[in-house]
CSV table of C-alpha atoms in Angstrom, one decimal:
chain,number,residue,atom,x,y,z
A,1,MET,CA,0.0,0.0,0.0
A,2,LYS,CA,1.4,3.4,-1.0
A,3,ASN,CA,0.9,6.5,1.0
A,4,LYS,CA,0.3,9.3,-1.5
A,5,ALA,CA,1.4,11.9,0.9
A,6,CYS,CA,4.9,10.5,0.6
A,7,GLU,CA,5.2,11.1,-3.1
A,8,GLY,CA,5.9,14.8,-2.8
A,9,THR,CA,9.2,16.4,-1.8
A,10,PRO,CA,9.8,15.9,2.0
A,11,SER,CA,10.2,18.9,4.2
A,12,GLU,CA,13.7,20.3,4.3
A,13,ILE,CA,15.8,19.0,7.1
A,14,SER,CA,18.2,21.4,8.8
A,15,ALA,CA,21.9,20.8,8.4
A,16,PRO,CA,23.5,18.6,11.0
A,17,SER,CA,25.8,21.5,12.1
A,18,LEU,CA,22.7,23.4,13.3
A,19,PHE,CA,21.7,20.7,15.7
A,20,GLU,CA,25.2,20.9,17.2
A,21,SER,CA,24.9,24.7,18.0
A,22,PRO,CA,24.9,25.7,21.7
A,23,ALA,CA,21.3,26.9,21.6
A,24,TYR,CA,20.1,23.6,20.2
A,25,LYS,CA,22.1,21.6,22.6
A,26,ARG,CA,20.8,23.7,25.6
A,27,SER,CA,17.3,23.3,24.3
A,28,ARG,CA,17.6,19.5,24.0
A,29,LYS,CA,19.0,19.2,27.6
A,30,ALA,CA,16.3,21.5,29.0
A,31,TYR,CA,13.5,19.6,27.2
A,32,LEU,CA,15.0,16.4,28.6
A,33,LEU,CA,14.7,17.7,32.1
A,34,GLU,CA,11.3,19.2,31.4
A,35,CYS,CA,10.0,15.8,30.5
A,36,LEU,CA,11.5,14.5,33.8
A,37,PHE,CA,9.5,16.9,36.0
A,38,GLU,CA,6.4,16.4,33.9
A,39,TYR,CA,6.7,12.7,34.5
A,40,PHE,CA,6.9,13.2,38.2
A,41,VAL,CA,3.7,15.2,38.2
A,42,SER,CA,1.9,12.6,36.0
A,43,MET,CA,2.8,9.9,38.5
A,44,ILE,CA,1.2,11.7,41.4
A,45,VAL,CA,-2.0,12.4,39.6
A,46,SER,CA,-2.6,8.9,38.3
A,47,GLY,CA,-2.7,5.2,39.3
A,48,VAL,CA,-2.9,4.3,43.0
A,49,PHE,CA,-2.3,7.9,44.1
A,50,LEU,CA,-5.3,9.2,42.3
A,51,ALA,CA,-7.3,6.1,43.4
A,52,LYS,CA,-6.5,6.8,47.0
A,53,LEU,CA,-7.6,10.4,46.7
A,54,LEU,CA,-10.8,9.6,44.9
A,55,THR,CA,-11.8,6.8,47.3
A,56,SER,CA,-11.2,9.1,50.3
A,57,ILE,CA,-13.9,11.4,49.0
A,58,GLY,CA,-16.4,8.6,48.4
A,59,MET,CA,-15.9,7.8,44.7
A,60,SER,CA,-17.1,4.3,43.6
A,61,ASP,CA,-14.8,1.9,41.6
A,62,ALA,CA,-16.7,2.6,38.4
A,63,MET,CA,-16.5,6.4,38.8
A,64,THR,CA,-12.8,6.2,39.8
A,65,GLY,CA,-12.2,4.3,36.5
A,66,ILE,CA,-14.1,7.0,34.5
A,67,ILE,CA,-12.2,9.8,36.2
A,68,SER,CA,-8.9,8.0,35.6
A,69,SER,CA,-9.8,8.0,31.9
A,70,PHE,CA,-10.5,11.7,31.7
A,71,VAL,CA,-7.1,12.0,30.1
A,72,SER,CA,-8.5,10.4,27.0
A,73,LEU,CA,-11.5,12.8,27.0
A,74,ALA,CA,-9.1,15.7,27.4
A,75,PHE,CA,-7.5,14.8,24.1
A,76,VAL,CA,-10.6,16.2,22.4
A,77,ILE,CA,-9.5,19.7,23.3
A,78,GLN,CA,-6.6,19.2,20.9
A,79,PHE,CA,-9.1,19.5,18.1
A,80,LEU,CA,-9.2,23.3,18.9
A,81,SER,CA,-5.4,23.5,18.3
A,82,VAL,CA,-6.1,22.7,14.6
A,83,PHE,CA,-7.7,26.1,14.3
A,84,VAL,CA,-5.4,27.9,16.8
A,85,ALA,CA,-1.9,26.7,16.1
A,86,GLN,CA,-1.4,28.6,12.9
A,87,ARG,CA,-2.5,31.9,14.5
A,88,ILE,CA,0.1,31.8,17.3
A,89,ILE,CA,3.0,34.2,17.0
A,90,ASN,CA,4.9,33.2,20.1
A,91,THR,CA,4.7,29.5,20.6
A,92,LYS,CA,6.8,29.4,23.7
A,93,ARG,CA,4.8,32.0,25.7
A,94,PHE,CA,1.5,30.5,24.6
A,95,VAL,CA,2.5,27.0,25.6
A,96,MET,CA,4.0,28.0,29.0
A,97,ILE,CA,0.8,29.8,30.1
A,98,PHE,CA,-1.5,26.9,29.5
A,99,TYR,CA,1.1,24.3,30.6
A,100,MET,CA,1.8,25.9,34.0
A,101,ALA,CA,-1.9,26.6,34.7
A,102,SER,CA,-2.5,22.8,34.3
A,103,ARG,CA,0.3,22.0,36.8
A,104,LEU,CA,-1.3,24.3,39.4
A,105,LEU,CA,-4.7,22.8,38.9
A,106,PHE,CA,-3.2,19.3,39.5
A,107,MET,CA,-1.7,20.7,42.8
A,108,LEU,CA,-5.1,22.1,43.8
A,109,LEU,CA,-6.6,18.6,43.2
A,110,TYR,CA,-4.9,17.3,46.4
A,111,LEU,CA,-6.2,20.2,48.4
A,112,VAL,CA,-9.8,19.3,47.6
A,113,PRO,CA,-10.2,17.0,50.6
A,114,PHE,CA,-9.5,20.0,52.9
A,115,LEU,CA,-12.5,21.9,51.6
A,116,PRO,CA,-15.3,22.3,54.1
A,117,PHE,CA,-17.9,20.8,51.7
A,118,ALA,CA,-20.0,17.7,51.7
A,119,ALA,CA,-18.5,14.7,49.8
A,120,LYS,CA,-20.7,15.2,46.8
A,121,TYR,CA,-19.5,18.7,46.3
A,122,LYS,CA,-15.8,17.7,46.8
A,123,GLN,CA,-16.4,15.1,44.0
A,124,VAL,CA,-17.7,17.8,41.7
A,125,VAL,CA,-14.7,20.1,42.4
A,126,THR,CA,-12.3,17.2,41.9
A,127,ILE,CA,-13.8,16.4,38.5
A,128,VAL,CA,-13.7,20.0,37.4
A,129,CYS,CA,-10.0,20.3,38.5
A,130,ILE,CA,-9.0,17.2,36.6
A,131,LEU,CA,-10.8,18.2,33.5
A,132,LEU,CA,-9.5,21.7,33.4
A,133,ALA,CA,-6.0,20.5,34.2
A,134,TYR,CA,-5.9,18.0,31.4
A,135,PHE,CA,-7.6,20.3,29.0
A,136,GLY,CA,-5.0,23.0,29.6
A,137,TYR,CA,-2.2,20.5,29.2
A,138,TYR,CA,-3.5,18.8,26.0
A,139,PHE,CA,-4.6,22.0,24.4
A,140,VAL,CA,-0.9,22.9,23.9
A,141,SER,CA,0.9,19.5,24.2
A,142,THR,CA,1.3,18.9,20.4
A,143,MET,CA,2.6,22.5,20.0
A,144,LEU,CA,5.1,21.8,22.8
A,145,TYR,CA,6.1,18.5,21.3
A,146,LYS,CA,6.8,20.0,17.8
A,147,TRP,CA,8.5,23.1,19.3
A,148,CYS,CA,10.9,21.1,21.5
A,149,ASN,CA,11.5,18.3,18.9
A,150,SER,CA,12.5,20.9,16.3
A,151,PHE,CA,15.9,20.9,18.1
A,152,VAL,CA,16.4,17.2,17.6
A,153,ASP,CA,18.0,15.6,14.5
A,154,PRO,CA,15.2,13.6,12.7
A,155,ASN,CA,17.6,10.7,12.1
A,156,HIS,CA,18.0,10.2,15.8
A,157,ARG,CA,14.5,11.2,17.0
A,158,ALA,CA,13.6,7.8,18.4
A,159,ARG,CA,16.9,7.4,20.2
A,160,TYR,CA,16.6,10.9,21.7
A,161,SER,CA,13.1,10.0,22.9
A,162,ALA,CA,14.4,6.8,24.4
A,163,GLY,CA,17.2,8.7,26.2
A,164,LYS,CA,14.6,11.2,27.7
A,165,GLU,CA,12.5,8.3,28.8
A,166,LYS,CA,15.4,6.4,30.5
A,167,ILE,CA,16.4,9.5,32.6
A,168,SER,CA,12.7,10.1,33.5
A,169,LEU,CA,12.3,6.4,34.5
A,170,LEU,CA,15.5,6.2,36.5
A,171,SER,CA,14.6,9.3,38.6
A,172,GLY,CA,10.9,8.4,38.6
A,173,MET,CA,11.7,5.1,40.4
A,174,VAL,CA,13.1,6.9,43.3
A,175,VAL,CA,10.4,9.6,43.4
A,176,SER,CA,7.5,7.1,43.1
A,177,LEU,CA,8.9,4.8,45.8
A,178,ALA,CA,9.4,7.8,48.2
A,179,LEU,CA,5.9,9.0,47.5
A,180,GLY,CA,4.4,5.6,47.9
A,181,TYR,CA,6.1,5.0,51.3
A,182,ALA,CA,5.3,8.5,52.4
A,183,MET,CA,1.6,8.0,51.6
A,184,ASP,CA,1.5,4.7,53.4
A,185,ALA,CA,3.3,6.3,56.4
A,186,PHE,CA,0.8,9.1,56.6
A,187,GLU,CA,-2.1,6.7,56.4
A,188,ALA,CA,-0.7,4.4,59.0
A,189,SER,CA,-0.5,7.3,61.4
A,190,ASP,CA,-4.1,8.0,60.7
A,191,ASN,CA,-3.2,11.2,58.8
A,192,LEU,CA,-4.1,10.5,55.2
A,193,TYR,CA,-4.8,14.2,54.6
A,194,GLY,CA,-1.2,14.9,55.6
A,195,GLY,CA,-0.2,12.6,52.7
A,196,PHE,CA,-2.4,14.7,50.3
A,197,LEU,CA,-0.7,17.9,51.5
A,198,PHE,CA,2.7,16.3,50.9
A,199,ALA,CA,1.6,15.4,47.3
A,200,ALA,CA,0.4,18.9,46.7
A,201,ILE,CA,3.7,20.4,47.8
A,202,ALA,CA,5.6,17.9,45.7
A,203,ILE,CA,3.6,18.9,42.6
A,204,LEU,CA,4.3,22.6,43.2
A,205,ILE,CA,8.0,22.0,43.5
A,206,PHE,CA,8.1,19.9,40.3
A,207,ALA,CA,5.9,22.6,38.5
A,208,ILE,CA,8.4,25.3,39.3
A,209,CYS,CA,11.3,23.2,38.0
A,210,ASP,CA,9.3,22.4,34.9
A,211,PHE,CA,8.7,26.2,34.4
A,212,ILE,CA,12.5,26.9,34.6
A,213,CYS,CA,13.2,24.2,32.0
A,214,LEU,CA,10.7,25.7,29.6
A,215,LEU,CA,12.4,29.1,30.0
A,216,LEU,CA,15.7,27.6,29.0
A,217,ILE,CA,14.4,26.2,25.7
A,218,LYS,CA,15.0,28.3,22.6
A,219,GLY,CA,11.9,30.1,21.6
A,220,GLU,CA,10.0,29.6,18.4
A,221,ILE,CA,8.7,33.1,17.4
A,222,ARG,CA,6.8,33.3,14.1
A,223,THR,CA,6.9,36.5,12.1
A,224,PRO,CA,3.9,38.0,10.3
A,225,ILE,CA,5.3,36.6,7.1
A,226,ASP,CA,5.4,33.1,8.5
A,227,LYS,CA,1.9,33.6,9.7
A,228,GLU,CA,0.7,34.5,6.2
A,229,GLN,CA,2.4,31.4,4.8
A,230,THR,CA,0.6,29.0,7.2
A,231,PRO,CA,-1.7,26.4,5.5
A,232,SER,CA,-5.4,27.0,5.4
A,233,ILE,CA,-7.9,24.8,7.3
A,234,ARG,CA,-8.9,23.3,4.0
A,235,GLU,CA,-5.3,22.4,3.1
A,236,VAL,CA,-4.8,20.9,6.6
A,237,PHE,CA,-7.8,18.6,6.2
A,238,GLN,CA,-6.7,17.6,2.7
A,239,ASN,CA,-3.3,16.6,4.0
A,240,THR,CA,-4.6,14.8,7.1
A,241,LEU,CA,-8.1,13.3,7.0
A,242,CYS,CA,-7.9,12.9,3.2
A,243,ASN,CA,-4.5,11.2,3.5
A,244,ARG,CA,-5.1,7.4,3.6
A,245,GLY,CA,-1.9,6.7,5.4
A,246,PHE,CA,-2.7,9.1,8.2
A,247,VAL,CA,-6.3,7.8,8.5
A,248,ASN,CA,-5.0,4.4,9.1
A,249,VAL,CA,-2.9,5.8,11.9
A,250,VAL,CA,-6.0,7.3,13.4
A,251,ILE,CA,-7.8,3.9,13.2
A,252,LEU,CA,-4.8,2.3,15.0
A,253,THR,CA,-5.0,5.0,17.7
A,254,VAL,CA,-8.7,4.4,18.2
A,255,LEU,CA,-8.1,0.6,18.7
A,256,TYR,CA,-5.2,1.3,21.1
A,257,ASN,CA,-7.1,3.8,23.2
A,258,ALA,CA,-10.2,1.7,23.3
A,259,ALA,CA,-8.1,-1.3,24.5
A,260,VAL,CA,-6.2,0.7,27.1
A,261,TYR,CA,-9.1,2.7,28.6
A,262,THR,CA,-11.3,-0.4,28.8
A,263,VAL,CA,-9.2,-1.8,31.6
A,264,ASN,CA,-6.3,0.4,32.8
A,265,GLY,CA,-8.3,3.1,34.6
A,266,PHE,CA,-10.0,0.5,36.7
A,267,MET,CA,-6.9,-1.3,37.9
A,268,GLY,CA,-6.0,1.2,40.7
A,269,THR,CA,-8.9,0.3,42.9
A,270,TYR,CA,-8.5,-3.4,41.9
A,271,TYR,CA,-5.0,-3.4,43.3
A,272,ILE,CA,-6.0,-1.8,46.6
A,273,ARG,CA,-9.4,-3.4,47.3
A,274,GLU,CA,-9.8,-6.8,45.8
A,275,LEU,CA,-6.1,-7.8,45.5
A,276,ALA,CA,-5.3,-6.0,48.8
A,277,PHE,CA,-2.0,-4.4,47.8
A,278,THR,CA,-0.7,-1.3,49.6
A,279,VAL,CA,0.2,1.8,47.8
A,280,ALA,CA,3.9,1.2,48.5
A,281,GLN,CA,3.7,-2.3,47.2
A,282,VAL,CA,2.1,-1.2,44.0
A,283,GLN,CA,4.7,1.5,43.6
A,284,LEU,CA,7.5,-1.0,44.3
A,285,LEU,CA,6.1,-3.2,41.5
A,286,THR,CA,5.7,-0.2,39.2
A,287,THR,CA,9.3,0.7,40.0
A,288,ALA,CA,10.4,-2.8,39.0
A,289,GLY,CA,8.5,-2.4,35.8
A,290,ASN,CA,10.1,1.0,35.1
A,291,LEU,CA,13.5,-0.5,35.7
A,292,LEU,CA,12.8,-3.1,33.0
A,293,ARG,CA,11.5,-0.3,30.8
A,294,PHE,CA,14.7,1.6,31.5
A,295,PHE,CA,16.8,-1.3,30.1
A,296,VAL,CA,14.7,-1.9,27.0
A,297,SER,CA,14.0,1.8,26.2
A,298,GLY,CA,17.3,2.3,24.3
A,299,SER,CA,16.8,-0.9,22.3
A,300,PHE,CA,13.3,0.1,21.4
A,301,GLY,CA,14.6,3.5,20.2
A,302,LYS,CA,17.3,1.8,18.0
A,303,TYR,CA,14.8,-0.8,16.7
A,304,SER,CA,12.3,1.9,15.7
A,305,ASP,CA,14.9,4.2,14.1
A,306,LYS,CA,16.2,1.2,12.1
A,307,ARG,CA,12.9,-0.5,11.2
A,308,SER,CA,10.1,2.0,11.6
A,309,PHE,CA,7.9,3.6,14.2
A,310,ALA,CA,5.1,1.2,13.2
A,311,ARG,CA,7.3,-1.8,13.9
A,312,GLY,CA,8.1,-0.4,17.3
A,313,VAL,CA,4.4,0.1,18.0
A,314,GLU,CA,3.6,-3.5,16.9
A,315,LEU,CA,6.2,-5.1,19.2
A,316,ALA,CA,5.1,-3.0,22.1
A,317,LEU,CA,1.4,-3.9,21.5
A,318,ILE,CA,2.3,-7.6,21.6
A,319,ILE,CA,4.0,-7.2,24.9
A,320,LEU,CA,1.1,-5.2,26.4
A,321,SER,CA,-1.5,-7.7,25.2
A,322,ILE,CA,0.3,-10.5,27.1
A,323,GLY,CA,0.2,-8.3,30.2
A,324,VAL,CA,-3.5,-7.7,29.8
A,325,ALA,CA,-4.1,-11.4,29.4
A,326,SER,CA,-2.6,-12.0,32.8
A,327,VAL,CA,-5.3,-9.8,34.4
A,328,ILE,CA,-7.9,-12.3,33.1
A,329,PHE,CA,-6.6,-14.9,35.5
A,330,SER,CA,-5.8,-12.6,38.4
A,331,THR,CA,-8.0,-13.0,41.6
A,332,PRO,CA,-7.3,-12.5,45.3
A,333,ALA,CA,-6.2,-16.2,45.3
A,334,THR,CA,-3.9,-15.7,42.4
A,335,ARG,CA,-3.1,-12.0,42.9
A,336,LEU,CA,0.6,-12.4,42.0
A,337,LEU,CA,-0.4,-12.9,38.4
A,338,VAL,CA,-1.3,-9.3,38.1
A,339,ILE,CA,2.4,-8.5,38.6
A,340,ALA,CA,2.9,-9.6,34.9
A,341,TYR,CA,0.5,-6.8,33.9
A,342,ILE,CA,2.3,-4.2,36.0
A,343,LEU,CA,5.7,-5.1,34.6
A,344,LEU,CA,4.7,-5.7,31.0
A,345,TYR,CA,2.6,-2.5,30.9
A,346,SER,CA,5.7,-0.5,31.9
A,347,VAL,CA,7.9,-2.3,29.3
A,348,SER,CA,5.4,-1.7,26.5
A,349,MET,CA,5.3,2.0,27.2
A,350,ALA,CA,9.0,2.1,26.1
A,351,GLY,CA,7.7,1.4,22.6
A,352,LEU,CA,4.3,3.0,22.6
A,353,ASN,CA,4.6,6.5,24.2
A,354,GLN,CA,7.1,8.1,21.8
A,355,ASN,CA,6.4,5.9,18.7
A,356,LEU,CA,2.7,6.7,18.7
A,357,MET,CA,3.7,10.4,18.7
A,358,ASN,CA,6.5,10.1,16.2
A,359,ILE,CA,4.5,7.9,13.8
A,360,THR,CA,2.7,11.0,12.6
A,361,TYR,CA,6.0,12.2,11.0
A,362,SER,CA,6.0,9.0,8.9
A,363,TYR,CA,2.8,9.8,7.0
A,364,VAL,CA,2.1,13.5,7.3
A,365,ASP,CA,4.3,16.5,6.1
A,366,SER,CA,5.8,18.2,9.1
A,367,ARG,CA,4.0,21.4,8.2
A,368,TYR,CA,0.8,19.7,9.4
A,369,PHE,CA,2.3,17.8,12.4
A,370,VAL,CA,0.5,19.8,15.1
A,371,GLN,CA,-2.9,19.7,13.4
A,372,ALA,CA,-2.5,16.0,12.4
A,373,SER,CA,-1.5,15.0,16.0
A,374,ALA,CA,-4.4,17.0,17.4
A,375,LEU,CA,-6.9,15.3,15.1
A,376,LYS,CA,-5.4,11.9,15.8
A,377,ASN,CA,-5.4,12.4,19.6
A,378,SER,CA,-8.9,14.0,19.6
A,379,ILE,CA,-10.6,11.2,17.7
A,380,GLY,CA,-8.7,8.5,19.6
A,381,GLY,CA,-9.3,10.2,22.9
A,382,LEU,CA,-13.0,10.5,22.4
A,383,CYS,CA,-13.2,6.8,21.5
A,384,GLY,CA,-11.1,5.9,24.5
A,385,PHE,CA,-13.3,7.8,26.9
A,386,GLY,CA,-16.4,6.2,25.3
A,387,ALA,CA,-14.8,2.8,25.9
A,388,SER,CA,-14.2,3.7,29.6
A,389,LEU,CA,-17.8,4.8,30.0
A,390,LEU,CA,-19.0,1.4,28.6
A,391,ALA,CA,-16.5,-0.4,30.7
A,392,SER,CA,-17.6,1.4,33.9
A,393,ARG,CA,-21.2,0.3,33.3
A,394,LEU,CA,-20.1,-3.3,32.8
A,395,LEU,CA,-18.0,-3.2,35.9
A,396,ALA,CA,-20.8,-1.7,38.0
A,397,PHE,CA,-23.2,-4.4,36.6
A,398,VAL,CA,-20.8,-7.2,37.6
A,399,GLN,CA,-20.2,-5.8,41.0
A,400,LYS,CA,-23.9,-5.2,41.6
A,401,ASN,CA,-24.6,-8.9,40.8
A,402,GLY,CA,-22.1,-10.0,43.5
A,403,ASN,CA,-19.3,-10.5,41.0
A,404,MET,CA,-21.3,-13.0,39.0
A,405,LEU,CA,-21.6,-13.1,35.2
A,406,PHE,CA,-23.2,-15.9,33.2
A,407,GLY,CA,-23.2,-18.0,36.4
A,408,LEU,CA,-19.5,-17.6,36.9
A,409,HIS,CA,-17.8,-15.9,39.8
A,410,VAL,CA,-15.6,-13.2,38.2
A,411,TYR,CA,-14.4,-9.8,39.1
A,412,GLY,CA,-15.3,-6.9,36.8
A,413,GLN,CA,-11.7,-6.1,35.9
A,414,GLN,CA,-11.3,-9.7,34.7
A,415,VAL,CA,-14.2,-9.2,32.3
A,416,LEU,CA,-12.8,-5.9,31.1
A,417,ALA,CA,-9.4,-7.5,30.5
A,418,VAL,CA,-11.0,-10.0,28.1
A,419,ILE,CA,-12.5,-7.3,26.0
A,420,SER,CA,-9.2,-5.3,26.2
A,421,ALA,CA,-7.1,-8.2,25.1
A,422,LEU,CA,-9.4,-8.8,22.0
A,423,LEU,CA,-9.0,-5.1,21.1
A,424,PHE,CA,-5.2,-5.3,21.4
A,425,VAL,CA,-5.2,-8.3,19.1
A,426,ALA,CA,-7.1,-6.3,16.5
A,427,ALA,CA,-4.6,-3.4,16.9
A,428,ILE,CA,-1.7,-5.8,16.4
A,429,LEU,CA,-3.2,-7.3,13.2
A,430,PHE,CA,-4.0,-3.9,11.8
A,431,THR,CA,-0.5,-2.5,12.5
A,432,HIS,CA,1.1,-5.6,10.9
A,433,LEU,CA,-1.2,-5.9,7.9
A,434,VAL,CA,-1.9,-2.3,7.1
A,435,ILE,CA,0.3,0.3,8.8
A,436,ASP,CA,3.5,-1.5,8.3
A,437,LYS,CA,2.9,-1.8,4.6
A,438,GLN,CA,2.7,1.9,4.1
A,439,ARG,CA,5.5,4.0,2.6
A,440,VAL,CA,7.1,6.3,5.2
A,441,MET,CA,8.5,9.8,5.1
A,442,LYS,CA,11.8,10.7,6.7
A,443,GLN,CA,11.6,14.3,8.0
């Protein structure tokens, strides 16, 4: 299958000497550290930490899963960037305003339990904080990604991404363990709210560091002439949604998001309640997974640079599908099986996180990267959130019936894992039979 978008002249790639300039080197190092502090914040506002916060204000398992999947719904806001991106003069300033506002909202999230409101009002405030925080972040995330990656040699983009990831993972292991043990210590001393305050302060510190890193990255200021030369909305859609190669990437994203959000958002409460793991134990297992991810990240980067981003995605999907399959057989009596999911999920992210972003470069001209990524993430995110809504209803149904389904005693998360595994198989086959056959662009 031939991607017609590849038949034109590729976008001009800057000379290698430019990538070795002091400003470019400084920008790459600052972006590397920025991703590190962003990763720290993302750990605190997801997984068992978020599950602990939500259960403390009376959220059900089903609702916790939906809220954990808000990140997929927030992707829809990226659709607005299709219309906004080409009108921005100062990308750096625009990104920093929205980006830092989202960090502060994440911090406020852990202060919600202190509000003198009834539980139902705290739940509403929590939902609003999470939505606004993710909306602010994802509204500018593709702009930030293109801006910061413009200082990276296209021939080493996957390896640079792997290097960023390895540093984030290595540092994240220490931070996640420290936070996990701190949260357990506060809870053991009957001072869980002290743990929430500790998390809020940590987010504030990481946000300040993040802000400093963004300041150090070389700005991308567009002149009025550049603005006049930006593509029209019609041209954007012709080179994205009318581009068969890109549409296939969108289909892959839909399958992937549906598979992930069918089960992943509901695992935090499953670890803590049904499987009786402590926060520190989950973080210890997550750290072990991240350690494995650290060792394979470089190999994934080299593999993807050598073969293709699609091949990297395919391999990672196979690994993740095996992990999801282990959840199908995980019960309180066989709870150790879920360790395979925790470990393999982390390993698979080494090949999924960056490759699913970089794959857009393979089939869409870089002039439309921001808009193409926004469209892809918006459509995939909306489908992912829809999958989480359906999954939450199925989970609530199984739990309401005493964890019985078709006469069998099963936990809701096991049922969700079956559906997720089937979706992953479909994504793997589509990647192998369709995406991998497409001609790619090097830009």
